[in-house]
Amino acid sequence: MSEGKRTLMTAAWVVGHEEGRHTLLPGGEVVYQDGAILFVGHDFPGDVDERIDYGQALIAPGFIDLDALSDLDTTVLSFDNHPSWRKGRVWPKSYMEAGPYEMYSPDELVFQKRHAFARLIRNGVTTALPIASLYYREWGETVEEFEGAAEAAANLGLRVYLGPAYRTGNPVVVEENKFELFFNEPRGLKGLADAISFCERLEGRHGGLVRTMLAPDRIETCTPDLLRRTAAAGKDLGVPVRLHCCQGGFERETVRRLHGMTSIEWLKSLDFLTKKTLLPHGTFVSPSRFVPEPGRDLEIIAEAGSVIVHCPLVAARFGDGLESFSSYRERGLRIGLGTDTSPPDMLLNMQIGLMICRFVEGKAEACRAEDYFDAATLGGADALGRPDLGRLAPGCRADMVVWDLANPDIGQIIDPIQTLMISGSGRDARTVIIDGRMVMRERQIPGMDFAADAVRAQRQFEGLVEKYPDRTWAHPTAEEIFSSAYRIVRSTGAAQG
Ligand SMILES: [Zn+2]
């Protein structure tokens, strides 16, 4: 077997790895070949085919995004538009009865995934477990679009774990501020069967770049049978199972009303929790300020060895957050990170997460820059059972990001991780290498016109906004649904004399 090109990369700083901890190597070198890392250190003794010196930059392991935004920006729909039932984020009964429909065409769904995957790469994410909203879907995600997503990921070179989201239920607004759960169990079980067959067919495709997972939607939209069967299938297939839970008051009240316990107690009773269970968001747990009653939620998660998928940015925008990141770590909980919202900027998530942890704990010493850097790299790799990801060490996959430290806006440096946590942004990712393939070079992704795609994405998004009144309570106009920061003053068209 002939060997591929051997490349040596060097920069002002390299994140190495020794004895389970990252290290920092000033003027370090990384050598990789055939998708794997051969050497990390100084003064590589062997021959190489190519040398690249990135100068004032940091070469670091890519981020592992366990709840990776694979949508257009749906955050702007909700950001300053509340409550959700009045603003089209819970379907009204009238829309349900009229027959929900797909608000994006199949082509638009494929474009959206590809565009979102490119955005992840542009933010230094090298492994992604995609998530998208189901609000504008007819019901769940489809196998066809995920086959398209697998192609898009392989084409761009993004490492992914894919699985179409499915559900047996959906909340419906029946009168002002009053919801009921509408269930269609056969439909959800069909979604699970399709997802299982997707996993069987797609696992390990494209040289292992495409892996699979099971992704039932939020816990309150699942029936016990769907969750039991999902857990069993996850064990059979050996794939991660991701379920949104402990993320809000509506969920907590619904699960309590329907099942008489907390979300986590319910999952335990269904034998759902394993070491491969990924749980975004884990904020509304007992006891916490959000669930002010005694409870064992965190102990149950820790005992099962399941993983909290911490998504600080989306939580903070909704006025909540982990209470706290550092105390969860002290309890021995496994924690990985997710972007979950727009922008899919992992660095921004880490910065917000750090600040919220320090605020909640009331002290600057509550957590350090590396605690978040570990969660975004080693935490994600641990969650996926992938000791070959999330670190730069011989034998690991060559998944790396070159971060620009030469930009004068970045400020000064004692330690490059701390500087990134202070003033870095996803936009500082210069070059991204995944499985030894250069998927972004100096912010250019081969074969992609990102500016033209952004225009197309805006047009597609405007089509969605136009359809919004169909699935908003009492069907107000789009202008009434979406507030603006200030009164909009348009030209009257009359020439002034
Ligand atoms: Zn989420």
Tab-separated table of C-alpha atoms in Angstrom, residues 190-449:
chain	number	residue	atom	x	y	z
A	190	LYS	CA	-42.190	4.550	11.862
A	191	GLY	CA	-39.697	7.411	12.294
A	192	LEU	CA	-37.665	5.239	14.659
A	193	ALA	CA	-37.741	2.272	12.242
A	194	ASP	CA	-36.539	4.548	9.420
A	195	ALA	CA	-33.801	5.977	11.653
A	196	ILE	CA	-32.602	2.469	12.595
A	197	SER	CA	-32.368	1.443	8.968
A	198	PHE	CA	-30.529	4.721	8.224
A	199	CYS	CA	-27.968	3.856	10.938
A	200	GLU	CA	-27.530	0.335	9.564
A	201	ARG	CA	-26.914	1.622	6.038
A	202	LEU	CA	-24.837	4.739	6.712
A	203	GLU	CA	-22.643	3.821	9.701
A	204	GLY	CA	-18.965	4.134	8.823
A	205	ARG	CA	-19.520	5.435	5.289
A	206	HIS	CA	-17.002	7.644	3.512
A	207	GLY	CA	-13.981	6.101	5.167
A	208	GLY	CA	-15.524	6.441	8.621
A	209	LEU	CA	-16.173	10.176	8.280
A	210	VAL	CA	-19.926	9.536	8.466
A	211	ARG	CA	-21.166	7.801	11.589
A	212	THR	CA	-24.711	7.620	12.915
A	213	MET	CA	-26.812	8.264	16.002
A	214	LEU	CA	-30.427	8.018	17.145
A	215	ALA	CA	-32.045	11.394	17.732
A	216	PRO	CA	-35.531	11.319	19.216
A	217	ASP	CA	-36.751	14.922	19.559
A	218	ARG	CA	-37.428	16.629	22.888
A	219	ILE	CA	-38.497	14.331	25.732
A	220	GLU	CA	-42.019	15.771	26.076
A	221	THR	CA	-42.751	14.811	22.463
A	222	CYS	CA	-41.937	11.131	23.092
A	223	THR	CA	-44.144	8.294	24.361
A	224	PRO	CA	-42.725	5.655	26.751
A	225	ASP	CA	-42.700	3.016	24.043
A	226	LEU	CA	-40.736	5.228	21.663
A	227	LEU	CA	-38.089	5.880	24.314
A	228	ARG	CA	-37.861	2.230	25.408
A	229	ARG	CA	-37.449	1.049	21.831
A	230	THR	CA	-34.949	3.821	21.080
A	231	ALA	CA	-32.786	2.818	24.041
A	232	ALA	CA	-32.882	-0.842	22.975
A	233	ALA	CA	-31.994	0.044	19.380
A	234	GLY	CA	-29.172	2.302	20.566
A	235	LYS	CA	-27.685	-0.614	22.507
A	236	ASP	CA	-28.074	-3.006	19.553
A	237	LEU	CA	-26.502	-0.577	17.094
A	238	GLY	CA	-23.880	0.740	19.525
A	239	VAL	CA	-24.608	4.321	18.471
A	240	PRO	CA	-25.025	7.467	20.597
A	241	VAL	CA	-28.601	8.397	21.502
A	242	ARG	CA	-29.343	12.087	21.895
A	243	LEU	CA	-32.475	13.424	23.567
A	244	HIS	CA	-33.213	17.041	24.486
A	245	CYS	CA	-34.335	17.130	28.095
A	246	CYS	CA	-34.245	19.261	31.247
A	247	GLN	CA	-34.382	22.361	29.068
A	248	GLY	CA	-37.497	24.265	30.124
A	249	GLY	CA	-40.550	24.788	32.290
A	250	PHE	CA	-43.089	23.500	29.750
A	251	GLU	CA	-41.186	20.222	29.453
A	252	ARG	CA	-40.893	19.859	33.237
A	253	GLU	CA	-44.613	20.463	33.813
A	254	THR	CA	-45.647	18.199	30.939
A	255	VAL	CA	-43.507	15.254	32.027
A	256	ARG	CA	-44.650	15.723	35.641
A	257	ARG	CA	-48.326	15.801	34.555
A	258	LEU	CA	-48.120	12.816	32.184
A	259	HIS	CA	-45.676	10.604	34.095
A	260	GLY	CA	-45.653	11.909	37.680
A	261	MET	CA	-41.871	12.439	37.897
A	262	THR	CA	-38.983	14.517	36.628
A	263	SER	CA	-37.626	13.976	33.122
A	264	ILE	CA	-34.532	12.232	34.471
A	265	GLU	CA	-36.493	10.013	36.874
A	266	TRP	CA	-38.715	9.052	33.963
A	267	LEU	CA	-35.731	8.205	31.745
A	268	LYS	CA	-34.267	6.070	34.520
A	269	SER	CA	-37.573	4.222	34.933
A	270	LEU	CA	-37.509	3.451	31.176
A	271	ASP	CA	-33.916	2.136	31.386
A	272	PHE	CA	-33.003	4.827	28.861
A	273	LEU	CA	-29.811	6.235	30.370
A	274	THR	CA	-26.470	4.743	29.320
A	275	LYS	CA	-22.927	5.988	28.770
A	276	LYS	CA	-23.900	6.718	25.182
A	277	THR	CA	-26.863	8.913	26.109
A	278	LEU	CA	-26.318	12.583	25.248
A	279	LEU	CA	-28.581	15.021	27.046
A	280	PRO	CA	-28.903	18.619	25.855
A	281	HIS	CA	-29.434	20.827	27.929
A	282	GLY	CA	-29.495	19.666	31.531
A	283	THR	CA	-30.355	23.071	32.988
A	284	PHE	CA	-33.814	22.439	34.527
A	285	VAL	CA	-32.779	19.795	37.063
A	286	SER	CA	-33.849	19.218	40.632
A	287	PRO	CA	-32.641	20.844	42.753
A	288	SER	CA	-31.836	24.143	41.022
A	289	ARG	CA	-33.320	27.614	40.854
A	290	PHE	CA	-35.467	26.333	37.969
A	291	VAL	CA	-36.762	23.290	39.867
A	292	PRO	CA	-36.782	24.394	43.482
A	293	GLU	CA	-37.671	21.038	44.960
A	294	PRO	CA	-35.500	18.266	46.362
A	295	GLY	CA	-34.447	15.751	43.771
A	296	ARG	CA	-31.751	13.416	42.518
A	297	ASP	CA	-31.597	14.303	38.829
A	298	LEU	CA	-27.864	14.994	38.702
A	299	GLU	CA	-27.020	11.958	40.816
A	300	ILE	CA	-29.048	9.744	38.489
A	301	ILE	CA	-27.262	11.140	35.416
A	302	ALA	CA	-23.862	10.715	37.085
A	303	GLU	CA	-24.645	7.130	38.146
A	304	ALA	CA	-25.679	6.222	34.597
A	305	GLY	CA	-22.564	7.906	33.163
A	306	SER	CA	-24.685	9.828	30.644
A	307	VAL	CA	-23.394	13.061	29.119
A	308	ILE	CA	-24.681	16.594	29.629
A	309	VAL	CA	-24.557	18.527	26.359
A	310	HIS	CA	-23.933	22.060	27.569
A	311	CYS	CA	-25.117	24.792	25.157
A	312	PRO	CA	-24.411	28.059	27.009
A	313	LEU	CA	-25.333	30.577	24.303
A	314	VAL	CA	-28.881	29.405	23.605
A	315	ALA	CA	-29.533	28.939	27.327
A	316	ALA	CA	-28.291	32.423	28.223
A	317	ARG	CA	-30.458	33.978	25.531
A	318	PHE	CA	-33.475	32.361	27.175
A	319	GLY	CA	-32.365	33.585	30.591
A	320	ASP	CA	-31.101	30.299	31.992
A	321	GLY	CA	-27.926	28.256	32.250
A	322	LEU	CA	-26.191	25.459	34.105
A	323	GLU	CA	-26.111	25.936	37.837
A	324	SER	CA	-23.237	25.499	37.461
A	325	PHE	CA	-20.687	24.149	34.993
A	326	SER	CA	-18.072	23.835	37.755
A	327	SER	CA	-20.413	22.185	40.257
A	328	TYR	CA	-21.536	19.669	37.603
A	329	ARG	CA	-17.877	18.824	37.041
A	330	GLU	CA	-17.294	18.445	40.755
A	331	ARG	CA	-20.175	15.973	40.867
A	332	GLY	CA	-18.315	13.879	38.293
A	333	LEU	CA	-20.771	14.548	35.465
A	334	ARG	CA	-19.486	14.052	31.936
A	335	ILE	CA	-19.923	17.282	29.939
A	336	GLY	CA	-19.542	18.055	26.246
A	337	LEU	CA	-20.524	21.210	24.395
A	338	GLY	CA	-23.010	22.099	21.676
A	339	THR	CA	-23.622	25.241	19.638
A	340	ASP	CA	-27.353	24.519	19.066
A	341	THR	CA	-28.061	28.027	17.837
A	342	SER	CA	-26.784	30.730	15.548
A	343	PRO	CA	-24.001	31.665	15.227
A	344	PRO	CA	-22.538	28.147	15.532
A	345	ASP	CA	-19.510	29.684	17.203
A	346	MET	CA	-18.065	27.296	19.765
A	347	LEU	CA	-15.625	29.905	21.079
A	348	LEU	CA	-18.516	32.276	21.799
A	349	ASN	CA	-20.307	29.456	23.613
A	350	MET	CA	-17.204	28.768	25.693
A	351	GLN	CA	-16.803	32.464	26.547
A	352	ILE	CA	-20.464	32.853	27.591
A	353	GLY	CA	-20.353	29.577	29.508
A	354	LEU	CA	-17.293	30.665	31.464
A	355	MET	CA	-18.841	34.009	32.363
A	356	ILE	CA	-22.131	32.438	33.455
A	357	CYS	CA	-20.304	29.885	35.602
A	358	ARG	CA	-18.306	32.638	37.303
A	359	PHE	CA	-21.470	34.735	37.775
A	360	VAL	CA	-23.502	31.849	39.195
A	361	GLU	CA	-20.694	30.859	41.563
A	362	GLY	CA	-19.949	34.491	42.400
A	363	LYS	CA	-16.194	34.188	41.892
A	364	ALA	CA	-13.637	34.382	39.111
A	365	GLU	CA	-11.899	31.207	40.297
A	366	ALA	CA	-15.006	29.090	39.629
A	367	CYS	CA	-13.697	27.937	36.259
A	368	ARG	CA	-10.736	28.499	33.981
A	369	ALA	CA	-10.237	28.828	30.228
A	370	GLU	CA	-8.944	25.263	29.901
A	371	ASP	CA	-12.012	23.808	31.615
A	372	TYR	CA	-14.081	24.972	28.643
A	373	PHE	CA	-11.400	24.101	26.086
A	374	ASP	CA	-11.326	20.576	27.535
A	375	ALA	CA	-15.121	20.285	27.341
A	376	ALA	CA	-15.140	21.355	23.669
A	377	THR	CA	-12.446	18.835	22.723
A	378	LEU	CA	-11.820	15.997	25.214
A	379	GLY	CA	-15.364	16.179	26.624
A	380	GLY	CA	-16.901	15.665	23.196
A	381	ALA	CA	-14.488	12.850	22.335
A	382	ASP	CA	-15.242	11.120	25.637
A	383	ALA	CA	-18.994	11.505	25.001
A	384	LEU	CA	-18.596	9.693	21.676
A	385	GLY	CA	-16.188	7.079	23.036
A	386	ARG	CA	-13.513	8.371	20.634
A	387	PRO	CA	-10.061	8.571	22.242
A	388	ASP	CA	-8.749	9.228	18.697
A	389	LEU	CA	-10.517	12.610	18.540
A	390	GLY	CA	-10.307	15.887	20.459
A	391	ARG	CA	-6.513	15.822	20.942
A	392	LEU	CA	-3.361	16.038	18.876
A	393	ALA	CA	-1.305	12.949	19.647
A	394	PRO	CA	0.288	10.193	17.548
A	395	GLY	CA	-2.335	7.760	16.237
A	396	CYS	CA	-5.228	10.200	16.602
A	397	ARG	CA	-7.190	11.443	13.604
A	398	ALA	CA	-5.740	14.602	12.061
A	399	ASP	CA	-8.645	16.971	12.947
A	400	MET	CA	-7.096	20.407	13.494
A	401	VAL	CA	-7.807	24.098	13.404
A	402	VAL	CA	-5.274	26.839	12.783
A	403	TRP	CA	-6.378	29.872	14.803
A	404	ASP	CA	-5.174	33.299	13.696
A	405	LEU	CA	-3.269	35.099	16.445
A	406	ALA	CA	-1.782	37.717	14.097
A	407	ASN	CA	-4.998	39.734	13.804
A	408	PRO	CA	-4.290	42.988	15.706
A	409	ASP	CA	-7.822	42.839	17.162
A	410	ILE	CA	-6.956	39.686	19.093
A	411	GLY	CA	-4.947	41.611	21.704
A	412	GLN	CA	-1.975	40.396	23.667
A	413	ILE	CA	-0.939	36.903	24.582
A	414	ILE	CA	0.505	35.237	27.627
A	415	ASP	CA	-1.337	32.002	26.926
A	416	PRO	CA	-3.112	31.495	23.567
A	417	ILE	CA	-6.083	29.568	25.034
A	418	GLN	CA	-6.771	32.387	27.490
A	419	THR	CA	-6.484	34.966	24.694
A	420	LEU	CA	-8.993	33.010	22.557
A	421	MET	CA	-11.334	32.872	25.557
A	422	ILE	CA	-11.043	36.643	25.984
A	423	SER	CA	-11.188	37.998	22.456
A	424	GLY	CA	-11.230	35.139	19.958
A	425	SER	CA	-14.159	34.450	17.658
A	426	GLY	CA	-15.120	31.607	15.336
A	427	ARG	CA	-14.133	34.000	12.555
A	428	ASP	CA	-10.503	33.622	13.669
A	429	ALA	CA	-10.400	30.032	12.382
A	430	ARG	CA	-8.048	30.345	9.402
A	431	THR	CA	-7.521	26.818	8.212
A	432	VAL	CA	-9.283	23.579	9.106
A	433	ILE	CA	-8.014	20.053	8.542
A	434	ILE	CA	-10.264	17.039	9.079
A	435	ASP	CA	-9.051	13.473	8.732
A	436	GLY	CA	-5.904	14.889	7.150
A	437	ARG	CA	-7.828	16.749	4.452
A	438	MET	CA	-7.593	20.524	4.224
A	439	VAL	CA	-11.308	21.364	4.219
A	440	MET	CA	-10.808	25.132	4.658
A	441	ARG	CA	-7.694	27.029	3.635
A	442	GLU	CA	-7.354	30.666	4.715
A	443	ARG	CA	-11.184	30.784	5.157
A	444	GLN	CA	-11.879	29.417	1.676
A	445	ILE	CA	-13.789	26.149	1.396
A	446	PRO	CA	-13.044	24.470	-1.948
A	447	GLY	CA	-15.987	24.455	-4.342
A	448	MET	CA	-18.041	26.812	-2.221
A	449	ASP	CA	-19.094	30.392	-2.829
